[in-house]
Coordinates of C-alpha atoms and ligand atoms in Angstrom, one line a residue:
X13 CA 29.7 86.2 34.4
X14 CA 29.5 84.9 38.0
X15 CA 32.2 83.2 39.6
X16 CA 30.9 79.5 40.4
X17 CA 30.6 78.2 43.7
X18 CA 31.4 74.8 44.4
X19 CA 30.4 72.2 47.2
X20 CA 32.9 69.6 48.4
X21 CA 32.8 66.1 47.3
X22 CA 31.0 65.0 50.5
X23 CA 28.1 67.8 49.9
X24 CA 28.1 66.5 46.1
X25 CA 27.2 63.1 47.7
X26 CA 24.9 64.0 50.5
X27 CA 23.0 65.9 47.2
X28 CA 22.5 63.5 45.2
X29 CA 21.4 61.1 47.8
X30 CA 18.9 63.8 48.4
X31 CA 17.9 64.2 45.0
X32 CA 17.4 60.7 44.5
X33 CA 15.3 60.2 47.8
X34 CA 13.0 63.2 46.6
X35 CA 12.3 61.7 43.4
X36 CA 10.3 58.7 45.4
X37 CA 8.0 61.2 46.6
X38 CA 7.0 62.9 42.9
X39 CA 3.3 63.2 42.5
X40 CA 3.4 62.4 38.8
X41 CA 0.2 60.2 37.8
X42 CA 0.1 62.1 34.3
X43 CA 3.9 61.9 32.8
X44 CA 5.1 58.9 35.2
X45 CA 8.2 60.9 35.3
X46 CA 9.7 61.3 38.7
X47 CA 12.4 64.0 39.1
X48 CA 14.1 65.0 42.4
X49 CA 16.5 68.0 43.1
X50 CA 18.6 68.9 46.1
X51 CA 19.7 72.7 46.9
X52 CA 22.7 73.3 49.1
X53 CA 22.6 76.3 51.0
X54 CA 25.7 78.2 52.3
X55 CA 25.5 77.2 55.7
X56 CA 25.5 73.4 54.5
X57 CA 21.7 72.8 54.5
X58 CA 20.1 70.6 52.2
X59 CA 16.7 71.3 50.7
X60 CA 15.1 68.7 48.6
X61 CA 12.4 68.8 45.9
X62 CA 10.0 67.0 43.7
X63 CA 7.7 67.6 40.6
X64 CA 4.4 67.7 41.7
X65 CA 1.7 67.7 38.8
X66 CA -2.0 68.6 38.4
X67 CA -5.0 67.6 36.3
X68 CA -4.9 70.8 34.9
X69 CA -1.5 69.8 33.1
X70 CA 0.1 73.6 32.7
X71 CA 0.2 73.7 36.7
X72 CA 2.8 71.5 37.1
X73 CA 5.8 72.4 39.4
X74 CA 9.0 71.0 38.2
X75 CA 11.5 69.7 41.1
X76 CA 13.7 72.2 41.0
X77 CA 11.3 75.2 41.7
X78 CA 10.1 73.0 44.6
X79 CA 13.4 72.9 46.1
X80 CA 14.2 76.3 45.6
X81 CA 11.2 77.8 46.6
X82 CA 11.7 75.8 50.1
X83 CA 15.7 76.9 50.6
X84 CA 15.1 80.3 49.8
X85 CA 11.8 81.6 50.4
X86 CA 10.4 79.0 52.9
X87 CA 13.6 78.9 55.1
X88 CA 14.8 82.1 54.0
X89 CA 18.6 81.2 52.8
X90 CA 20.1 84.0 51.1
X91 CA 23.1 82.0 49.6
X92 CA 22.5 78.7 47.3
X93 CA 25.9 77.3 46.5
X94 CA 24.6 74.5 44.0
X95 CA 21.7 72.2 43.2
X96 CA 21.7 68.0 41.9
X97 CA 18.8 67.2 39.6
X98 CA 18.0 63.5 39.2
X99 CA 16.0 62.5 36.3
X100 CA 14.7 58.9 35.7
X101 CA 16.6 58.5 32.4
X102 CA 19.4 57.1 30.9
X103 CA 21.5 60.0 29.9
X104 CA 21.7 63.0 31.9
X105 CA 19.1 65.8 31.8
X106 CA 19.5 69.7 32.4
X107 CA 16.8 71.8 34.0
X108 CA 13.9 73.2 31.6
X109 CA 14.0 76.5 30.7
X110 CA 11.4 77.7 33.1
X111 CA 13.2 76.4 35.9
X112 CA 16.5 78.0 34.5
X113 CA 14.9 81.1 35.2
X114 CA 13.5 80.9 38.6
X115 CA 16.9 79.4 39.8
X116 CA 18.6 82.4 38.5
X117 CA 16.0 84.8 40.5
X118 CA 17.7 83.2 43.5
X119 CA 21.0 81.6 42.8
X120 CA 22.5 83.2 40.0
X121 CA 26.1 81.9 40.7
X122 CA 25.3 78.0 41.7
X123 CA 26.7 75.2 40.5
X124 CA 24.5 72.6 38.6
X125 CA 25.0 68.6 38.4
X126 CA 22.7 66.5 37.0
X127 CA 22.8 62.8 37.3
X128 CA 20.4 59.9 36.0
X129 CA 20.0 55.9 35.8
X130 CA 23.0 56.0 33.9
X131 CA 26.7 56.7 34.4
X132 CA 26.4 60.2 32.6
X133 CA 26.8 63.1 35.2
X134 CA 26.3 66.7 33.7
X135 CA 28.2 69.4 35.9
X136 CA 27.9 73.0 34.5
X137 CA 26.7 76.4 36.3
X138 CA 23.3 78.2 35.9
X139 CA 25.4 80.9 34.4
X140 CA 26.3 78.5 31.7
X141 CA 22.8 77.2 31.3
X142 CA 21.2 80.8 31.1
X143 CA 23.7 83.3 29.7
X144 CA 22.7 86.6 30.0
X145 CA 19.9 86.0 32.4
X146 CA 17.1 88.5 32.8
X147 CA 17.1 89.0 36.9
X148 CA 16.1 91.2 39.5
X149 CA 19.4 93.2 38.9
X150 CA 17.9 94.2 35.6
X151 CA 14.8 95.7 37.3
X152 CA 17.0 98.1 39.7
X153 CA 19.0 99.2 36.7
X154 CA 16.3 100.5 35.4
X155 CA 15.8 104.3 34.3
X156 CA 13.6 106.7 36.2
Ligands
THU15 N1 10.3 67.8 35.3 C1 11.3 68.4 36.6 O1 10.4 68.2 37.4 N2 12.1 69.2 35.9 C2 12.7 68.8 34.8 O2 14.0 69.3 34.7 C3 12.5 68.4 33.6 C4 11.0 68.5 33.8 C5 9.1 67.5 35.4 C6 7.8 67.9 34.9 C7 6.8 67.4 34.6 O3 6.3 66.9 35.9 C8 7.8 66.0 34.2 O4 9.0 66.2 34.8 C9 7.7 65.6 32.9 O5 7.8 66.9 32.3

Protein backbone atom coordinates (compact mmCIF):
# COMPACT_ATOMS: atom_id res chain seq x y z
CA UNK A 1 0.00 0.00 0.00
CA UNK A 2 1.18 3.52 -0.75
CA UNK A 3 0.01 6.67 1.05
CA UNK A 4 -2.29 8.53 -1.35
CA UNK A 5 -1.36 12.08 -2.31
CA UNK A 6 -4.05 14.74 -2.31
CA UNK A 7 -4.42 17.94 -4.32
CA UNK A 8 -6.21 20.97 -2.87
CA UNK A 9 -9.81 21.59 -4.01
CA UNK A 10 -8.52 24.43 -6.22
CA UNK A 11 -5.96 22.11 -7.82
CA UNK A 12 -8.65 19.50 -8.46
CA UNK A 13 -10.72 22.18 -10.16
CA UNK A 14 -7.75 23.33 -12.27
CA UNK A 15 -7.02 19.74 -13.29
CA UNK A 16 -10.62 19.15 -14.25
CA UNK A 17 -10.67 22.26 -16.43
CA UNK A 18 -7.41 21.21 -18.09
CA UNK A 19 -8.67 17.67 -18.74
CA UNK A 20 -11.93 18.90 -20.29
CA UNK A 21 -10.00 21.37 -22.46
CA UNK A 22 -7.48 18.71 -23.54
CA UNK A 23 -10.30 16.47 -24.78
CA UNK A 24 -11.13 19.17 -27.34
CA UNK A 25 -7.70 18.53 -28.91
CA UNK A 26 -8.13 14.74 -29.13
CA UNK A 27 -7.36 13.12 -32.51
CA UNK A 28 -10.16 10.56 -32.65
CA UNK A 29 -11.29 10.05 -36.27
CA UNK A 30 -12.01 6.33 -35.61
CA UNK A 31 -13.72 6.13 -32.23
CA UNK A 32 -15.01 9.71 -31.98
CA UNK A 33 -14.46 9.20 -28.25
CA UNK A 34 -12.51 12.28 -27.15
CA UNK A 35 -10.78 11.83 -23.79
CA UNK A 36 -8.77 14.38 -21.82
CA UNK A 37 -6.45 13.92 -18.87
CA UNK A 38 -4.44 16.27 -16.70
CA UNK A 39 -1.61 15.39 -14.32
CA UNK A 40 -0.56 17.44 -11.29
CA UNK A 41 3.12 17.39 -10.29
CA UNK A 42 4.47 18.21 -6.84
CA UNK A 43 5.55 21.67 -7.95
CA UNK A 44 1.96 22.54 -8.86
CA UNK A 45 2.46 22.11 -12.61
CA UNK A 46 -0.41 20.80 -14.72
CA UNK A 47 0.27 18.54 -17.70
CA UNK A 48 -2.63 17.86 -20.04
CA UNK A 49 -3.00 15.07 -22.57
CA UNK A 50 -5.57 13.79 -25.05
CA UNK A 51 -6.01 10.52 -26.91
CA UNK A 52 -4.32 10.24 -30.30
CA UNK A 53 -5.54 7.50 -32.65
CA UNK A 54 -4.00 5.96 -35.76
CA UNK A 55 -5.22 4.33 -38.97
CA UNK A 56 -3.39 1.27 -37.62
CA UNK A 57 -5.88 1.07 -34.75
CA UNK A 58 -3.68 -0.65 -32.19
CA UNK A 59 -1.24 2.26 -32.21
CA UNK A 60 -3.66 4.70 -30.60
CA UNK A 61 -2.48 6.38 -27.40
CA UNK A 62 -4.84 7.11 -24.52
CA UNK A 63 -5.14 10.56 -22.95
CA UNK A 64 -3.70 9.39 -19.62
CA UNK A 65 -0.53 8.12 -21.28
CA UNK A 66 -0.07 11.30 -23.32
CA UNK A 67 -0.31 13.32 -20.09
CA UNK A 68 1.96 11.17 -17.92
CA UNK A 69 4.67 10.93 -20.60
CA UNK A 70 4.69 14.71 -20.88
CA UNK A 71 4.84 15.25 -17.10
CA UNK A 72 7.24 12.54 -16.07
CA UNK A 73 9.46 12.09 -19.13
CA UNK A 74 9.37 15.27 -21.22
CA UNK A 75 9.34 17.61 -18.20
CA UNK A 76 11.21 15.21 -15.89
CA UNK A 77 8.94 15.89 -12.92
CA UNK A 78 9.71 13.25 -10.36
CA UNK A 79 6.65 13.32 -8.15
CA UNK A 80 3.16 12.94 -9.57
CA UNK A 81 0.33 13.89 -7.21
CA UNK A 82 -2.82 13.15 -9.15
CA UNK A 83 -4.63 12.77 -12.44
CA UNK A 84 -8.07 13.83 -13.62
CA UNK A 85 -9.59 11.93 -16.53
CA UNK A 86 -12.54 13.28 -18.50
CA UNK A 87 -14.55 10.96 -20.74
CA UNK A 88 -17.45 12.05 -22.99
CA UNK A 89 -19.88 9.75 -21.20
CA UNK A 90 -22.96 10.02 -19.02
CA UNK A 91 -21.23 8.02 -16.25
CA UNK A 92 -17.66 8.43 -15.04
CA UNK A 93 -15.13 6.00 -16.54
CA UNK A 94 -11.87 4.80 -15.01
CA UNK A 95 -8.57 4.43 -16.95
CA UNK A 96 -8.05 1.29 -19.04
CA UNK A 97 -5.74 -1.46 -17.84
CA UNK A 98 -2.83 -0.39 -20.05
CA UNK A 99 -3.00 3.15 -18.67
CA UNK A 100 -3.15 1.90 -15.08
CA UNK A 101 0.09 0.04 -15.67
CA UNK A 102 1.78 3.04 -17.30
CA UNK A 103 0.56 5.44 -14.59
CA UNK A 104 1.93 3.02 -11.99
CA UNK A 105 5.37 3.16 -13.59
CA UNK A 106 5.64 6.88 -12.87
CA UNK A 107 3.25 7.70 -10.01
CA UNK A 108 2.15 4.68 -7.99
CA UNK A 109 0.71 6.81 -5.17
CA UNK A 110 -1.31 9.19 -7.32
CA UNK A 111 -4.89 10.14 -6.59
CA UNK A 112 -7.31 9.62 -9.49
CA UNK A 113 -10.50 11.54 -10.22
CA UNK A 114 -12.74 10.61 -13.16
CA UNK A 115 -15.27 13.10 -14.51
CA UNK A 116 -17.74 12.96 -17.37
CA UNK A 117 -20.65 14.80 -18.95
CA UNK A 118 -22.96 13.74 -16.15
CA UNK A 119 -22.75 14.46 -12.43
CA UNK A 120 -20.98 11.26 -11.47
CA UNK A 121 -17.42 11.60 -10.18
CA UNK A 122 -15.22 8.62 -9.29
CA UNK A 123 -12.49 9.43 -6.83
CA UNK A 124 -9.95 6.73 -6.16
CA UNK A 125 -6.23 6.02 -6.12
CA UNK A 126 -3.97 4.17 -8.50
CA UNK A 127 -3.27 1.73 -5.72
CA UNK A 128 -6.95 0.84 -5.64
CA UNK A 129 -7.22 0.64 -9.42
CA UNK A 130 -4.14 -1.57 -9.76
CA UNK A 131 -3.65 -3.53 -6.54
CA UNK A 132 -0.53 -5.67 -6.17
CA UNK A 133 0.95 -3.88 -9.18
CA UNK A 134 4.09 -4.98 -10.96
CA UNK A 135 6.44 -2.02 -11.26
CA UNK A 136 10.04 -0.81 -11.33
CA UNK A 137 10.65 -1.94 -7.74
CA UNK A 138 10.02 -5.56 -8.69
CA UNK A 139 12.90 -5.47 -11.16
CA UNK A 140 15.34 -4.08 -8.60
CA UNK A 141 14.17 -6.79 -6.20
CA UNK A 142 15.19 -9.47 -8.69
CA UNK A 143 17.68 -12.00 -7.40
CA UNK A 144 21.09 -12.30 -9.05
N1 LIG B 1 -9.29 6.09 -24.19
C1 LIG B 1 -8.56 6.97 -23.45
O1 LIG B 1 -7.90 7.85 -23.99
N2 LIG B 1 -8.59 6.85 -22.11
C2 LIG B 1 -9.38 5.98 -21.42
O2 LIG B 1 -9.35 5.99 -20.19
C3 LIG B 1 -10.25 5.05 -22.14
C4 LIG B 1 -10.08 5.01 -23.62
C5 LIG B 1 -9.31 6.24 -25.65
C6 LIG B 1 -8.68 5.15 -26.46
C7 LIG B 1 -9.38 5.33 -27.78
O3 LIG B 1 -8.75 6.38 -28.50
C8 LIG B 1 -10.77 5.80 -27.41
O4 LIG B 1 -10.65 6.32 -26.09
C9 LIG B 1 -11.83 4.71 -27.44
O5 LIG B 1 -11.43 3.62 -26.69
